[in-house]
Coordinates of C-alpha atoms in Angstrom, one line a residue:
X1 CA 0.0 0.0 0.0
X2 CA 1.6 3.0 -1.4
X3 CA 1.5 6.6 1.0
X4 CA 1.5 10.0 -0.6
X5 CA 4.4 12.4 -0.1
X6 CA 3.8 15.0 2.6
X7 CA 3.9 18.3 1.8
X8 CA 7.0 18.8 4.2
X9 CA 9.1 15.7 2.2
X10 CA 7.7 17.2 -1.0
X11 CA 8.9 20.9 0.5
X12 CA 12.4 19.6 1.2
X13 CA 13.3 17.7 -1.9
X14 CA 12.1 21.0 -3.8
X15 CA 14.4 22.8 -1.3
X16 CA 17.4 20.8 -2.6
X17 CA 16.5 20.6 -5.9
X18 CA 16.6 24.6 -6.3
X19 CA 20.1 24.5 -4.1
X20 CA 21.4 21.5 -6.2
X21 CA 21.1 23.8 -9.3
X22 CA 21.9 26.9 -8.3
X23 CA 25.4 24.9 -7.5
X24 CA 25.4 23.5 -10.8
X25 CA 24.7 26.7 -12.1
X26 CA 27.9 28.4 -10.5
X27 CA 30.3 25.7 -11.2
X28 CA 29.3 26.3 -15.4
X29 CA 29.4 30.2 -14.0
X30 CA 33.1 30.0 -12.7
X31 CA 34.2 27.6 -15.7
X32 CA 32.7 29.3 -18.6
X33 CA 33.9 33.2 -18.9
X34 CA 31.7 33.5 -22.1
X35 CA 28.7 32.8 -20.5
X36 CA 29.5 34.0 -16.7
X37 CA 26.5 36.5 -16.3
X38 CA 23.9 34.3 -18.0
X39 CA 25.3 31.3 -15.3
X40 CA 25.4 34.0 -12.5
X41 CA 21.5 35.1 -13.1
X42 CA 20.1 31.4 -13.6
X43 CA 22.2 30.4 -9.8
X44 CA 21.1 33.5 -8.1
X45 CA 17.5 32.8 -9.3
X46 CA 17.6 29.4 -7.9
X47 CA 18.8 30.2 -4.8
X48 CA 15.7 32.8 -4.5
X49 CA 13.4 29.8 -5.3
X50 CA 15.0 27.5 -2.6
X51 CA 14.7 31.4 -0.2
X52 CA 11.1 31.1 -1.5
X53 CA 10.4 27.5 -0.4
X54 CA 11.8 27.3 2.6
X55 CA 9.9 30.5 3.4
X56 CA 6.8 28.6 2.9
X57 CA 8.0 25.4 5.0
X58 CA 8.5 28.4 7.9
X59 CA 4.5 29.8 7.1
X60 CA 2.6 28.6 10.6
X61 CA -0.6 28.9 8.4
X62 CA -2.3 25.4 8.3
X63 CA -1.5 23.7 5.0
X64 CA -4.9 24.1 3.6
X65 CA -3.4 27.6 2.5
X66 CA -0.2 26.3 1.0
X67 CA -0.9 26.1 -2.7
X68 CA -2.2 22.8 -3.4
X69 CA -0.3 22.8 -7.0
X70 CA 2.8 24.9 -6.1
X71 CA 5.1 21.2 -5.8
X72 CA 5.6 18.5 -7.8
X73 CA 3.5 15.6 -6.5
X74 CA 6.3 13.0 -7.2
X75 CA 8.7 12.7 -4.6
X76 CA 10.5 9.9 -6.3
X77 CA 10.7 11.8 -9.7
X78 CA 12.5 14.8 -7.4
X79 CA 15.0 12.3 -5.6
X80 CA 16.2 11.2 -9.0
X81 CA 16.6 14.7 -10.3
X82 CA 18.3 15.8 -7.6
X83 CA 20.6 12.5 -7.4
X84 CA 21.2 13.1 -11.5
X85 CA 22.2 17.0 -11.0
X86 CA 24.4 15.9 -8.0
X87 CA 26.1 13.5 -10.4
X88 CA 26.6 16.0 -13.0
X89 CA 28.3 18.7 -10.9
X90 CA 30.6 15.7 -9.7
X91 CA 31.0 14.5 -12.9
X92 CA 31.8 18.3 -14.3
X93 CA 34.0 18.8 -11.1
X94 CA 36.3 16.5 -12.5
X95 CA 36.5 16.8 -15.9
X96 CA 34.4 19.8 -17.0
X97 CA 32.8 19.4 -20.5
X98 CA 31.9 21.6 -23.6
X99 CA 29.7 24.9 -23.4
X100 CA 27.3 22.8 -25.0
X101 CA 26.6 20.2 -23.3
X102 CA 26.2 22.2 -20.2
X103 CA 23.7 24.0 -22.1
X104 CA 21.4 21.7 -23.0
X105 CA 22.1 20.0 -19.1
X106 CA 20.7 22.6 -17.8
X107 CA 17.9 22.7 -20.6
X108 CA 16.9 19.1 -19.6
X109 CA 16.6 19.6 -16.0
X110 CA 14.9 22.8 -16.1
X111 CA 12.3 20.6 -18.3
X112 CA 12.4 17.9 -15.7
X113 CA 10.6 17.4 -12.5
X114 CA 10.3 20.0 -10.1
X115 CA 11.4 22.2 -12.3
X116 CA 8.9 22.2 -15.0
X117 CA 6.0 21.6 -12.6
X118 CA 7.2 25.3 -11.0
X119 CA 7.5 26.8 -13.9
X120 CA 3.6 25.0 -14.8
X121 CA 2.8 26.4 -11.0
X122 CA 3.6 29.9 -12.1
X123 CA 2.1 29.8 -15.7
X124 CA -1.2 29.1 -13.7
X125 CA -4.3 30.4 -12.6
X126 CA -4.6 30.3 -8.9
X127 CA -7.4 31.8 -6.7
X128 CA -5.1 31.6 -3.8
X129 CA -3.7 34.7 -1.8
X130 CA -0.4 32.6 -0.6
X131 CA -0.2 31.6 -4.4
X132 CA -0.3 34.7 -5.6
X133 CA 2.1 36.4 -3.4
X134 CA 4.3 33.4 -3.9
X135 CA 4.0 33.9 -8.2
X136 CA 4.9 37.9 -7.7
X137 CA 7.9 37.3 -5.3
X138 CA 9.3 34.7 -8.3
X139 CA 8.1 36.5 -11.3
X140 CA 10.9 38.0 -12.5
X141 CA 13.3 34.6 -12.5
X142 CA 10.2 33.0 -14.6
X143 CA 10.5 30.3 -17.3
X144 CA 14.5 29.1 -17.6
X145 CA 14.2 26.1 -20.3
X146 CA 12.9 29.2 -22.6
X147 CA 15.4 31.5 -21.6
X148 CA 18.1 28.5 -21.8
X149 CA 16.6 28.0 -25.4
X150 CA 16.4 31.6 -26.3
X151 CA 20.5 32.2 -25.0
X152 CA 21.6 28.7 -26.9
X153 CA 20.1 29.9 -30.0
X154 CA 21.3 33.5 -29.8
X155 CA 25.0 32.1 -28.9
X156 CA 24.7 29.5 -31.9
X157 CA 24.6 26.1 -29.9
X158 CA 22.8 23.4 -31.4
X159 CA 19.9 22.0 -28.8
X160 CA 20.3 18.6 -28.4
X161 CA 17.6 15.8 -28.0
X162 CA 18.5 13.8 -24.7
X163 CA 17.0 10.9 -23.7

């Protein structure tokens, strides 16, 4: 007999997940001089996400108020992410690899879970005050798989297909 997540595990795996990029993030920052502000902006913004979260974990409002469709619903999915980005910044830690591929890393997770299900959070409708407040305090750092996209094709990198 299977259990749903709580909020709170759901909460803290999200935590990481925005912590473990926002490292990723600065290792490609402090490797790749080219592309140093674009790294810089994408880590700052995911360390205002995890700011944002663990804000919310803090709330002492009764979780009927905490937006039902702010987190991903599968913990599992988020373990894995964060196990693969953890694996990546080890893996690029040792031998660092091409612009490109670091590109369309980040690309992938940002389309991955947690990540896509935020940005899915913030594209929606939500008749929730908490929600609302949450969506204007992150507005600005919205939608980084476009933004990704949008700097790889203005830099001339080929988006690759990962599987």
């Amino acid at each position: 007999m299977s259990t749903s997540p709580t909020i709170a595990a759901l909460l803290d795996e999200s935590i990481q997940l925005e912590l473990n990029l926002a490292k990723l993030y600065t290792l490609f920052n402090d490797h790749f001089e080219e592309d140093e502000e674009f790294w810089w902006e994408l880590s700052m913004e995911e360390r205002s996400h995890a700011a944002l979260l663990q804000q919310e974990k803090k709330q002492p409002q009764p979780l009927q108020f905490f937006p039902e469709n702010l987190l991903a619903k599968d913990l599992d999915a988020l373990k894995a992410n964060n196990a693969k980005i953890l694996a990546e910044a080890e893996r690029f830690a040792t031998s660092p690899f091409s612009r490109e591929e670091a590109l369309n890393l980040a690309l992938h997770i940002e389309m991955s879970a947690g990540e896509a299900h935020f940005q899915e959070f913030m594209d929606s409708d939500t008749g929730s005050l908490t929600a609302d407040i949450f969506k204007q305090l992150a507005s600005e750092d919205q939608n980084h798989a476009k933004r990704i996209r949008e700097y790889m094709k203005e830099h001339g990198v080929r988006e690759e297909q990962l599987s």
